[in-house]
XYZ file of C-alpha atoms in Angstrom:
590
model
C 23.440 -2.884 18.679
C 25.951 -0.412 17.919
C 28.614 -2.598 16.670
C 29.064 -1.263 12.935
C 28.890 -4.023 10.378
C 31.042 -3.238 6.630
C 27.658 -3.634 4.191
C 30.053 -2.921 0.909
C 33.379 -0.793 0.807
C 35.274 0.917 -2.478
C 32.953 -0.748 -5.257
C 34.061 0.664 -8.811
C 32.516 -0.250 -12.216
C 30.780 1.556 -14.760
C 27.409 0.387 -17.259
C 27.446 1.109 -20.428
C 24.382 0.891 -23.255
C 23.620 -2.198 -24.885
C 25.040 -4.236 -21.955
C 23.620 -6.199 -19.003
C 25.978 -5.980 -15.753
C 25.224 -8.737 -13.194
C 26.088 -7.990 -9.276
C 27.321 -11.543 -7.507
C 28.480 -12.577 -4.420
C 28.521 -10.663 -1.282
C 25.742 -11.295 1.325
C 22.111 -10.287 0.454
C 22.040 -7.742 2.050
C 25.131 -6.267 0.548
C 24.228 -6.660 -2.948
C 20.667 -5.275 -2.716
C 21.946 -2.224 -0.713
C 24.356 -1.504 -3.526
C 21.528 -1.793 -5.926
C 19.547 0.706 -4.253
C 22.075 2.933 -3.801
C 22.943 2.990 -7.577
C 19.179 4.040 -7.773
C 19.780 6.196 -5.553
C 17.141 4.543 -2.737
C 20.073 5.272 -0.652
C 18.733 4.227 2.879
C 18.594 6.730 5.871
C 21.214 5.885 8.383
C 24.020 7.682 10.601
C 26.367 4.714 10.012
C 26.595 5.067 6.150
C 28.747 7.544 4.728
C 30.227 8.105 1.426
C 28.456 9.668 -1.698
C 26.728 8.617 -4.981
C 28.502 10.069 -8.191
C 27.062 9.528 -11.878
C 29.236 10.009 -14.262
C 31.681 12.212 -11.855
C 28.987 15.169 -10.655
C 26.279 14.064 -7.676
C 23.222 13.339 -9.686
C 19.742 15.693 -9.341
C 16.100 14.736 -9.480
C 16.481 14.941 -13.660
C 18.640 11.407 -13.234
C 16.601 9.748 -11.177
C 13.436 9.798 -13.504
C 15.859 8.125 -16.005
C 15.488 5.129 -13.410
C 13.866 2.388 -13.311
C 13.622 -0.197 -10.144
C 11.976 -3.616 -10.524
C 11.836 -4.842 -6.931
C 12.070 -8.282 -5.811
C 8.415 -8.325 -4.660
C 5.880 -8.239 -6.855
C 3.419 -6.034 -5.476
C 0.428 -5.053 -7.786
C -3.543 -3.486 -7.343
C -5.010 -7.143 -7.288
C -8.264 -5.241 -8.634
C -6.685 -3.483 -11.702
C -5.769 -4.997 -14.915
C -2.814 -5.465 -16.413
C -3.081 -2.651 -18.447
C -4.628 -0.461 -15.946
C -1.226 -0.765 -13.647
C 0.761 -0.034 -16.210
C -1.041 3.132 -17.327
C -1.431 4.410 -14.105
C 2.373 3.968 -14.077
C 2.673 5.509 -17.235
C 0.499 8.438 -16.331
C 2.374 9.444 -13.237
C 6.049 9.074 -14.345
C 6.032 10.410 -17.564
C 6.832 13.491 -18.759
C 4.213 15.938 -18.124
C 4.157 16.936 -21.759
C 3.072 13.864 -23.037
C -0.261 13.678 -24.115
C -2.764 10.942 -23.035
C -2.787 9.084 -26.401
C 0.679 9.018 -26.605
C 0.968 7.260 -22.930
C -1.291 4.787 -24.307
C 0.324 3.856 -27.124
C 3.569 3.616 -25.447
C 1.803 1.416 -23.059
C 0.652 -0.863 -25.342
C 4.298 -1.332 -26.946
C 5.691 -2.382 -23.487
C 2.840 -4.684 -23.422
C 3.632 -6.285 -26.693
C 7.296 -6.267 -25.423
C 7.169 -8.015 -22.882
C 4.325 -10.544 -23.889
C 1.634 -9.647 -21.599
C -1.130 -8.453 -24.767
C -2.649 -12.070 -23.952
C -3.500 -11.207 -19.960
C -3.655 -7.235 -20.945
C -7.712 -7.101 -19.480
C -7.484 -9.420 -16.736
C -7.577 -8.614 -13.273
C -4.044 -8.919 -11.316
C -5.477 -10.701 -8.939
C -7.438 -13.186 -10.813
C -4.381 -14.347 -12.636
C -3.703 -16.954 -10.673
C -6.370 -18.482 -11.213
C -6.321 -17.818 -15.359
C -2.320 -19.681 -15.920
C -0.165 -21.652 -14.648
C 2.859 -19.304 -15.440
C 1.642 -16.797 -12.415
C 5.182 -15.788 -11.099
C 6.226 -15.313 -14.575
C 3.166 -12.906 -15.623
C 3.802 -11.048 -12.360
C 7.517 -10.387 -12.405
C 6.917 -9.047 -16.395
C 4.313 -7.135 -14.800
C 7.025 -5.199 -12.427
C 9.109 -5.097 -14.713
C 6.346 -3.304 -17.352
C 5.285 -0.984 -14.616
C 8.987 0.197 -14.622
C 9.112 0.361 -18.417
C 6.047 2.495 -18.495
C 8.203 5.344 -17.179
C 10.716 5.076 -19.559
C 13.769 4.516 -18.030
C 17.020 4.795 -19.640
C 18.473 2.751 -16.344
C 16.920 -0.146 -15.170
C 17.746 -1.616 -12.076
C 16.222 -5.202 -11.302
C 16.490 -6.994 -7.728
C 16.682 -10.969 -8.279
C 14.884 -10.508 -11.866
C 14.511 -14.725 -11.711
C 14.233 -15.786 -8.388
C 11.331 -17.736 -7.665
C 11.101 -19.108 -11.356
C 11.330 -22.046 -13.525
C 13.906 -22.932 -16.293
C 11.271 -21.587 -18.708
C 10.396 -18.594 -16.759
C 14.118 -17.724 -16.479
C 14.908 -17.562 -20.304
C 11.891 -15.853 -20.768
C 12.860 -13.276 -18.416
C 16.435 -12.955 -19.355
C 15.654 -12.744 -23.043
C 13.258 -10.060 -22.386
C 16.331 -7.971 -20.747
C 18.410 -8.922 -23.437
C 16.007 -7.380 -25.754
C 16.089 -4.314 -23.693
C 19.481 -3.952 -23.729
C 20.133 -4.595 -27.265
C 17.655 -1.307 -27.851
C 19.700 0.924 -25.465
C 18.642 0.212 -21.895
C 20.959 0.030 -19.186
C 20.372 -3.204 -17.365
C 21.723 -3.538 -14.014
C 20.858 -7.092 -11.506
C 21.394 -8.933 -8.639
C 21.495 -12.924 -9.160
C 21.926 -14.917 -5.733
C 21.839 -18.260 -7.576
C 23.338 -17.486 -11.091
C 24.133 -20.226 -13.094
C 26.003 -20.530 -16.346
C 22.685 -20.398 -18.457
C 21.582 -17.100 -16.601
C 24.916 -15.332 -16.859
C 25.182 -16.154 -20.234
C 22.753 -13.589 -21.011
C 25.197 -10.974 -18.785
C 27.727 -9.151 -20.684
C 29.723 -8.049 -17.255
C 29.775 -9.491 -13.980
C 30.761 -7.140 -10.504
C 31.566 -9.708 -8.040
C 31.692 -9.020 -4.183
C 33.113 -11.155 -1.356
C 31.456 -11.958 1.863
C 32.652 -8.963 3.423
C 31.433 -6.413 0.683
C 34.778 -5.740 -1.114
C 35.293 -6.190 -4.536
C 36.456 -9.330 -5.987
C 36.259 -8.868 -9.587
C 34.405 -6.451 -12.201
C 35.151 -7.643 -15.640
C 33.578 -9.464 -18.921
C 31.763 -12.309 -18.044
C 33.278 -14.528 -21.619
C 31.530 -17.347 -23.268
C 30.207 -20.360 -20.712
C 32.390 -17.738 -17.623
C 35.246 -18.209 -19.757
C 36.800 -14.985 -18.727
C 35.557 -14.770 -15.018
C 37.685 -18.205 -14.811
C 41.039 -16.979 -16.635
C 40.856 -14.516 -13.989
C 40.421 -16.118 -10.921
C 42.164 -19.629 -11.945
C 46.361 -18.194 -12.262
C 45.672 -16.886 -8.677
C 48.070 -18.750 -6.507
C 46.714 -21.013 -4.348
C 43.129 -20.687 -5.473
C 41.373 -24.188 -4.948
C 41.145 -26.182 -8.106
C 38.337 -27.373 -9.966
C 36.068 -30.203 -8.655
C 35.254 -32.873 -11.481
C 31.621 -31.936 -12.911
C 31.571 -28.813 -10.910
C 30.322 -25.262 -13.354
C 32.339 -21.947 -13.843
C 30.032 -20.002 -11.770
C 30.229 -22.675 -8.710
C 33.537 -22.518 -8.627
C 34.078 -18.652 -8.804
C 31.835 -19.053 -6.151
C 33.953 -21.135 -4.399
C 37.263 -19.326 -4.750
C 35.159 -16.764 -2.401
C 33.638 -18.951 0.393
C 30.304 -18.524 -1.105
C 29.559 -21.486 -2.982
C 30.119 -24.620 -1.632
C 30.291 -24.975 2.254
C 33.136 -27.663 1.700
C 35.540 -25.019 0.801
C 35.628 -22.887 4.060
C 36.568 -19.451 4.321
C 39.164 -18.690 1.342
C 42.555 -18.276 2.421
C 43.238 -15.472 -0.026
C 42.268 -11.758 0.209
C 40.490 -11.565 -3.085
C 39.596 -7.689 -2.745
C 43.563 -7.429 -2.689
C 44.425 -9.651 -5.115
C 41.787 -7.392 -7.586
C 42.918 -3.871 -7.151
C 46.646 -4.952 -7.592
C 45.717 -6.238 -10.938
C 46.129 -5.036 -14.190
C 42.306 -5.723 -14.677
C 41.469 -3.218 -12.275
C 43.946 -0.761 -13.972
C 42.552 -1.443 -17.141
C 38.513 -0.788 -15.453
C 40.086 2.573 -13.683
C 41.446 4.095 -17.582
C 37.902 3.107 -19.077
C 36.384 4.732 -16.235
C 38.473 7.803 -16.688
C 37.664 7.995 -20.348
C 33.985 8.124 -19.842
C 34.391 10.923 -17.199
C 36.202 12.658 -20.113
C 33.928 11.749 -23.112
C 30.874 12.681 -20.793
C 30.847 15.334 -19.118
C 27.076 15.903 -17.527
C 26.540 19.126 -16.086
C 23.690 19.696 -13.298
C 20.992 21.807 -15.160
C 20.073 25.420 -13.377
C 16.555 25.067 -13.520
C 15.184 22.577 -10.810
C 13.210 20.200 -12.216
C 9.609 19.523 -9.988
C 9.166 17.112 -7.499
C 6.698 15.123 -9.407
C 6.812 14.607 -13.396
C 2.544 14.527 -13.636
C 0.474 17.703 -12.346
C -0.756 17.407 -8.391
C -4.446 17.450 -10.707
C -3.692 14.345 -11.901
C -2.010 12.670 -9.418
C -4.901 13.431 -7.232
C -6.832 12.021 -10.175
C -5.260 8.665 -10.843
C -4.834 7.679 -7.466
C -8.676 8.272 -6.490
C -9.754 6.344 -9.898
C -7.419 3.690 -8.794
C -9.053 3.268 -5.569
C -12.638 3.613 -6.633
C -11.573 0.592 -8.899
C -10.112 -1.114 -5.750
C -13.749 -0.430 -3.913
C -16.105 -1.559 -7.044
C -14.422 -4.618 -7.827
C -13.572 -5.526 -4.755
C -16.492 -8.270 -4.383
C -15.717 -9.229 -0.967
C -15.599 -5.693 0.564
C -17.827 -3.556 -1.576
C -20.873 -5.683 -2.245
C -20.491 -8.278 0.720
C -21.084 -5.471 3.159
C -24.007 -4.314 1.125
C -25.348 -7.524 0.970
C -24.223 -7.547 4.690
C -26.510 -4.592 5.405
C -29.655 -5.888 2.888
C -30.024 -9.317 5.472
C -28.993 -7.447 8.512
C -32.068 -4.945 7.420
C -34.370 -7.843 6.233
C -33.454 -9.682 9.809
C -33.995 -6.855 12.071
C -36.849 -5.202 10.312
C -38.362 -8.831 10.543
C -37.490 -9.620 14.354
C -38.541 -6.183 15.345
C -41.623 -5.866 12.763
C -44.161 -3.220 14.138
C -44.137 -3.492 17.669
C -46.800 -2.267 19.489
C -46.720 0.604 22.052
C -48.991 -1.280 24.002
C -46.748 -1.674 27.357
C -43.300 -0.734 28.391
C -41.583 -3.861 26.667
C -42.825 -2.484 23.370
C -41.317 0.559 23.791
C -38.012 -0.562 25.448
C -37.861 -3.279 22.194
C -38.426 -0.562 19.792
C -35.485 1.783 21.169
C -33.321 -1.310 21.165
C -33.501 -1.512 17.417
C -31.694 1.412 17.232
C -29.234 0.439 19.658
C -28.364 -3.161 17.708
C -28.617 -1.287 14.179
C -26.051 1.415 15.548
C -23.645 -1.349 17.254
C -23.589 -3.367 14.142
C -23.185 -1.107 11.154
C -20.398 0.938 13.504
C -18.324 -2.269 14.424
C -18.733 -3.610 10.984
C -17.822 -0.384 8.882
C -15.000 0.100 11.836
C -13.512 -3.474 11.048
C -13.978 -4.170 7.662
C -12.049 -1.055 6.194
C -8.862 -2.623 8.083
C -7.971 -5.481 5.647
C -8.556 -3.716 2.882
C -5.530 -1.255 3.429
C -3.781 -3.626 4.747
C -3.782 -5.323 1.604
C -3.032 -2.342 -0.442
C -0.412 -1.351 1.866
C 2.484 -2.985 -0.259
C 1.274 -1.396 -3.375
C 1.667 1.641 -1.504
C 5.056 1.567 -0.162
C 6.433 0.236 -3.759
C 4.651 3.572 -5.472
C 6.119 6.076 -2.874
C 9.396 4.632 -3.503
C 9.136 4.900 -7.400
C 8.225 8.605 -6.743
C 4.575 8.548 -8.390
C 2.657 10.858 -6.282
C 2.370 12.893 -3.454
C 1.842 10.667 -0.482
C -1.081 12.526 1.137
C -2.890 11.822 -2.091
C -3.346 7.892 -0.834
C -5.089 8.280 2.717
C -7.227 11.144 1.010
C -8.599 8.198 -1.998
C -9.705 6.188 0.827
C -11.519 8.792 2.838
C -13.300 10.542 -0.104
C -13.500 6.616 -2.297
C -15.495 5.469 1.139
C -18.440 8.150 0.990
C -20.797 6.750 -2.121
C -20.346 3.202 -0.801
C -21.589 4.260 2.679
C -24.624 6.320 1.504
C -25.847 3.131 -0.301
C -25.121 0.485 1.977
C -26.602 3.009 4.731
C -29.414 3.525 2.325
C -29.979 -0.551 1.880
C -30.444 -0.662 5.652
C -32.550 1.659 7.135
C -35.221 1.660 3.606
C -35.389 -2.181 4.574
C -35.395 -2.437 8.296
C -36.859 0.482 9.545
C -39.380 -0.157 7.241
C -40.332 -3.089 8.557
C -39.915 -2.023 11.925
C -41.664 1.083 11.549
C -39.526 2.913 13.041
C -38.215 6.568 12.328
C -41.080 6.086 8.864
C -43.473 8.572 10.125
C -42.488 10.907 7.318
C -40.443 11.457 4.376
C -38.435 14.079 6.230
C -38.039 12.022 9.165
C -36.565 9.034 7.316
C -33.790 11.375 5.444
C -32.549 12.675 8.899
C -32.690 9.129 10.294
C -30.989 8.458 7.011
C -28.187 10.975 7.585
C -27.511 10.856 10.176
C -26.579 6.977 10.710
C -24.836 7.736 7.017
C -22.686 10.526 9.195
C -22.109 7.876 11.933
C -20.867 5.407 9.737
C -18.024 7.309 7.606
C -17.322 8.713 11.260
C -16.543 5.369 12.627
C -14.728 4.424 9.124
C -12.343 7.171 9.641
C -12.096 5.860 13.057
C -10.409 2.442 11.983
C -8.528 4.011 8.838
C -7.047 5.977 11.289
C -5.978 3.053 14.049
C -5.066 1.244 10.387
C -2.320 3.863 9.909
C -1.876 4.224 13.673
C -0.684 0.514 14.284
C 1.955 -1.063 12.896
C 0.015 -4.284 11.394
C -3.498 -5.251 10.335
C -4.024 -7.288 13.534
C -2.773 -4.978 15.905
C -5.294 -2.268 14.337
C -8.091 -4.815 14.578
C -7.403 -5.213 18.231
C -7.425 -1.827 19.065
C -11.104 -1.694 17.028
C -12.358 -4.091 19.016
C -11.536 -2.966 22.384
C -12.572 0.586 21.490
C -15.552 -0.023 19.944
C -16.542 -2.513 22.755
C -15.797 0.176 25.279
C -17.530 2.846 23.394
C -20.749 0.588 23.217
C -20.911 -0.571 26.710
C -20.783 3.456 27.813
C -23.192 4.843 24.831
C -25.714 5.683 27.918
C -28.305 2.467 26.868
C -27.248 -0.344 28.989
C -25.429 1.673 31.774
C -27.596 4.683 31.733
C -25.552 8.317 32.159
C -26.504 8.504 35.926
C -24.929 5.589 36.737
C -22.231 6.032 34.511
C -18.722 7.179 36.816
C -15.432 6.782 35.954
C -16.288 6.343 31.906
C -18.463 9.716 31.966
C -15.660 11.113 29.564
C -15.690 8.212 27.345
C -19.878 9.042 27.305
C -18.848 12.380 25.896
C -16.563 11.302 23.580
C -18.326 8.762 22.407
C -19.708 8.463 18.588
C -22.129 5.611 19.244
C -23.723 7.972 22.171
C -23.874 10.791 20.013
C -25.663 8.795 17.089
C -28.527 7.203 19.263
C -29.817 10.229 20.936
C -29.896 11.267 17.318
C -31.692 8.315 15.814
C -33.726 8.071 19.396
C -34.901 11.543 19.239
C -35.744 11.088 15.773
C -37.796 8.157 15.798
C -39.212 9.008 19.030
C -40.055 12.617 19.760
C -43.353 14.187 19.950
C -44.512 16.826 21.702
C -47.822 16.828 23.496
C -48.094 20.873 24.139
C -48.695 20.824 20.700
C -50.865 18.492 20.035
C -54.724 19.739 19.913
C -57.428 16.805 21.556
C -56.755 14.042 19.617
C -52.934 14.005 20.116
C -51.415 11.493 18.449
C -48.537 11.233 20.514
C -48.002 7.470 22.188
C -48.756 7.009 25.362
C -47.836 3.936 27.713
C -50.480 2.163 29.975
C -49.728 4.401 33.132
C -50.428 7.413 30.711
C -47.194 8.827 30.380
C -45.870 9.512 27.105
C -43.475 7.420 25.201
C -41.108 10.058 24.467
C -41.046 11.581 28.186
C -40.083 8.129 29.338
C -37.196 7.455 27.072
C -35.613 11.307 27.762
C -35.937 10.455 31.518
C -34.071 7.363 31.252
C -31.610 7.947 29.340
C -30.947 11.521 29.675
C -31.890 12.509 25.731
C -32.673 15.841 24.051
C -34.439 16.426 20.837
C -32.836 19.777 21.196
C -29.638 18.144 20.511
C -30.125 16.382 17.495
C -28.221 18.884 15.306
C -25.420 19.731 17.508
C -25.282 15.681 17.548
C -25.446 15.906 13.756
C -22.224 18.577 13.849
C -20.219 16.379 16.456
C -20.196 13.618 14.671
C -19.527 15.450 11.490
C -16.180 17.021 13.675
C -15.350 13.357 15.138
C -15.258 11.874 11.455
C -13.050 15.137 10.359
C -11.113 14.850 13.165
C -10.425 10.889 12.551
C -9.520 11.460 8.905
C -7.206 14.178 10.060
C -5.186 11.894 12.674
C -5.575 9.220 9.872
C -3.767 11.894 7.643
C -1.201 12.689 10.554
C 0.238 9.444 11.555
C 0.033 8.340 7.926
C 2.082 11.086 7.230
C 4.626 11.151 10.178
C 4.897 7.426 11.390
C 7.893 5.419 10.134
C 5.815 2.131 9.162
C 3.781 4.059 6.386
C 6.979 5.283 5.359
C 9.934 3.702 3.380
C 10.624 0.589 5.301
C 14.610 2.014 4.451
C 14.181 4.952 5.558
């Protein structure tokens, strides 16, 4: 729609040390846009205009690292610890200067801080599971992994939504603390109550339509906020048993639904006071008392060294991968049975007549459809999962973005050589098939290992390609599905028509004449008497049957070998791409 909607209009105020300023009223919306904008998250769009001053001169990338954002979500690495997230915050936001030991210890003081020594070595994830106080332990844990940095500014979305009585004065006293040694604390509270705001030194109230109501000293039990808005003429009066903060609240139409829309322009009423005259001289005094100039030398994009950027965030991941129990050692475990099943349903088949030999080359077939769909699939949750972590570090600034899809492709590769490893040393050693040699079992080895980080890339890359996890699983499926059916097995390539392209595009095709022509090929010219080639009952040779069928070429196997090689670079590329350039890997905001 391109009806323009007012989100906030001429807010003033200023946040000094040592004091905890509380943003109230307004819509949602209004209030958290506000707060980002402060940060300076100020969100891409051709209807907002204006500009963001600190201290009277636009601020430069040197500010914003004084920043820190605790978002309303708590999204964490479920398979790091505590003290893991924080000191992979830590090592990406500090001060490139700072020495490793140094980061350490300063993590452990934030710990201490903020309580969390006790769950310090337990898995994110697993908290829940470990206390009772879950939301608790996770919103200290946002708020640590902003601390890490070292933020002179802290800026916290609904710090104690979500939380019990308990939880809330934990939460608030732990700001308090902060503030009392220097930290700016700046929050949002949708359902403040007299007990929260107690802990708030100054209060910036909006009204519904994103003006300013009031920006002032909070008092003792709202004592101030009420001398303020109570000599306003015809401001409703007090409802027996009814708190401060409700009926602030009320004066604005936000409180209690009884009340209506107030009567009285509020935003008015508060720039034609002497409150607001006496907010515009402090403001002026701090412009002259502080006067920040822009530095000359531009400070680099990132505080911590591409080196260990790249670093962290592959160490991170391979953390995600080994303790990831589900992923990392079901599909190994996967792959063991799967090997143990087919190696026992297809143990040593004879080549004694043409069902032998037709059984034989459908092992291949089944083993290629079932590590490919499975290795396709299964990488698909996973980032989905992490996906949230992700979005929350890009908008902190941490690393260079590319850094992320380039964990997962290289984090992938060990994990697939064993897993490959698992299957074929099992199955086609029971099957006897592609065993004839050491030799021959490597290449048979690599090259379904090739195939299978080829068709991983494959769904990382529809992962970033669609805009949710399910939508990305669907388009697996149907690809996959259509890639099997015209691999050149069950619809051989003569009597494949319109899907000839997809034959030649095809990854599954390209890995079976491989494996086929592997397990399979033997030349008779060179063979002396007792050739040990197989033959069928007719006399024909195994190997000349199976090329004539199915159009294969042992001559191919290496340019097969390089396809697939190009196919996998080629998906991690486009993976690269649309992570790069499509808008849901990017700032939702933006």
């Amino acid at each position: 729609m391109k009806k323009k909607i007012l989100v906030f209009n001429r807010i003033t105020g200023y946040a000094n040390p040592q004091n905890m300023l509380a943003l109230l009223g307004g819509s949602q919306e209004s209030k958290s846009t506000l707060l980002k904008c402060l940060a300076g998250r100020i969100p891409s769009s051709p209807y907002l205009q204006g500009d963001l001053r600190a201290n009277d001169v636009i601020p430069g990338e040197t500010f914003f690292r004084l920043i820190g954002y605790v978002e309303m979500v708590d999204a964490h690495q479920p398979y790091l610890s505590v003290r893991e997230s924080l000191q992979f915050s830590a090592a990406l936001r500090l001060n490139r200067k700072i020495d490793t030991r140094s980061r350490h210890i300063h993590v452990e003081l934030v710990l201490d801080q903020l309580g969390l020594l006790p769950y310090s070595n337990q898995l994110v994830g697993s908290l829940r599971d470990a206390t009772g106080r879950t939301f608790e332990i996770a919103k200290k844990m946002t708020i640590g992994v902003e601390l890490a940095a070292n933020p002179s500014i802290l800026f916290l979305e609904e710090p104690i939504y979500g939380l019990d009585s308990a939880g809330i004065s934990s939460i608030l006293a732990i700001l308090s603390g902060l503030s009392a040694s220097g930290l700016n604390i700046i929050a949002t509270l949708t359902h403040a109550t007299v007990r929260s705001l107690s802990f708030f030194d100054q209060a910036l109230i909006l009204t519904r339509e994103g003006e300013q109501a009031y920006f002032g000293p909070i008092g003792p039990n709202c004592e101030d906020l009420l001398n303020y808005f109570s000599p306003i003429p015809s401001s409703p009066r007090k409802l027996t048993g009814e708190s401060p903060i409700s009926l602030v609240m009320g004066y604005l139409g936000q409180g209690i639904k009884s009340r209506g829309t107030p009567s009285i322009n509020f935003a008015d009423k508060y720039r034609a006071s002497s409150l607001h005259k006496q907010v515009n001289e402090e403001i002026a005094a701090i412009k002259n008392l502080r006067k920040v100039r822009v530095p000359k030398k531009t400070a680099p994009a990132y505080p911590a060294p591409y080196s260990r950027q790249a670093g962290q965030v592959l160490l991170r991941t391979q953390r995600f991968l080994w303790r990831n129990v589900q992923y990392t050692y079901g599909r190994l475990t996967g792959c063991i049975m799967i090997g143990f099943l087919m190696g026992s349903l297809y143990y040593q088949i004879k080549y004694s007549d043409l069902y032998g030999v037709t059984s034989r080359s459908l092992y291949i077939y089944m083993q290629v459809i079932l590590i490919g769909v499975i290795a396709a699939n299964n990488v698909i949750p996973q980032i989905g999962t992490d996906r949230l972590v992700y979005l929350r570090e890009k908008r902190a600034g941490m690393y260079l973005p590319i850094f992320y899809p380039l964990s997962w492709a290289v984090g992938e590769i060990p994990y697939l050589f064993i897993v490959t490893l698992a299957m074929v040393g099992i199955g086609n050693g029971l099957a006897g098939i592609g065993t004839r040699s050491v030799p021959e079992f490597l290449e048979y080895w690599l090259v379904l290992c090739v195939f299978t980080l080829c068709v991983t890339y494959f769904g990382m890359m529809v992962t970033f390609l669609a805009p949710l996890p399910i939508f990305a699983a669907f388009l697996v499926s149907i690809l996959t599905s259509l890639w099997v059916s015209a691999s050149g097995v069950v619809v051989v390539l003569s009597n494949i028509k319109f899907y000839r392209w997809m034959y030649w595009t095809n990854p599954f095709q390209y890995a079976m004449n491989a494996l086929t022509s592997i397990s399979f090929y033997c030349n008779p010219k060179t063979c002396a008497s007792d050739c040990s080639c197989k033959r069928l009952p007719d006399g024909s040779y195994v190997w000349d049957r199976l090329a004539n069928s199915r159009a294969l070429s042992h001559t191919r196997i290496n340019t097969d070998i390089l396809i697939l090689s190009a196919m996998g670079v080629l998906f991690a590329s486009l993976a690269l791409l649309f992570f790069s350039m499509l808008r849901h890997n990017k700032n939702p905001s933006e």
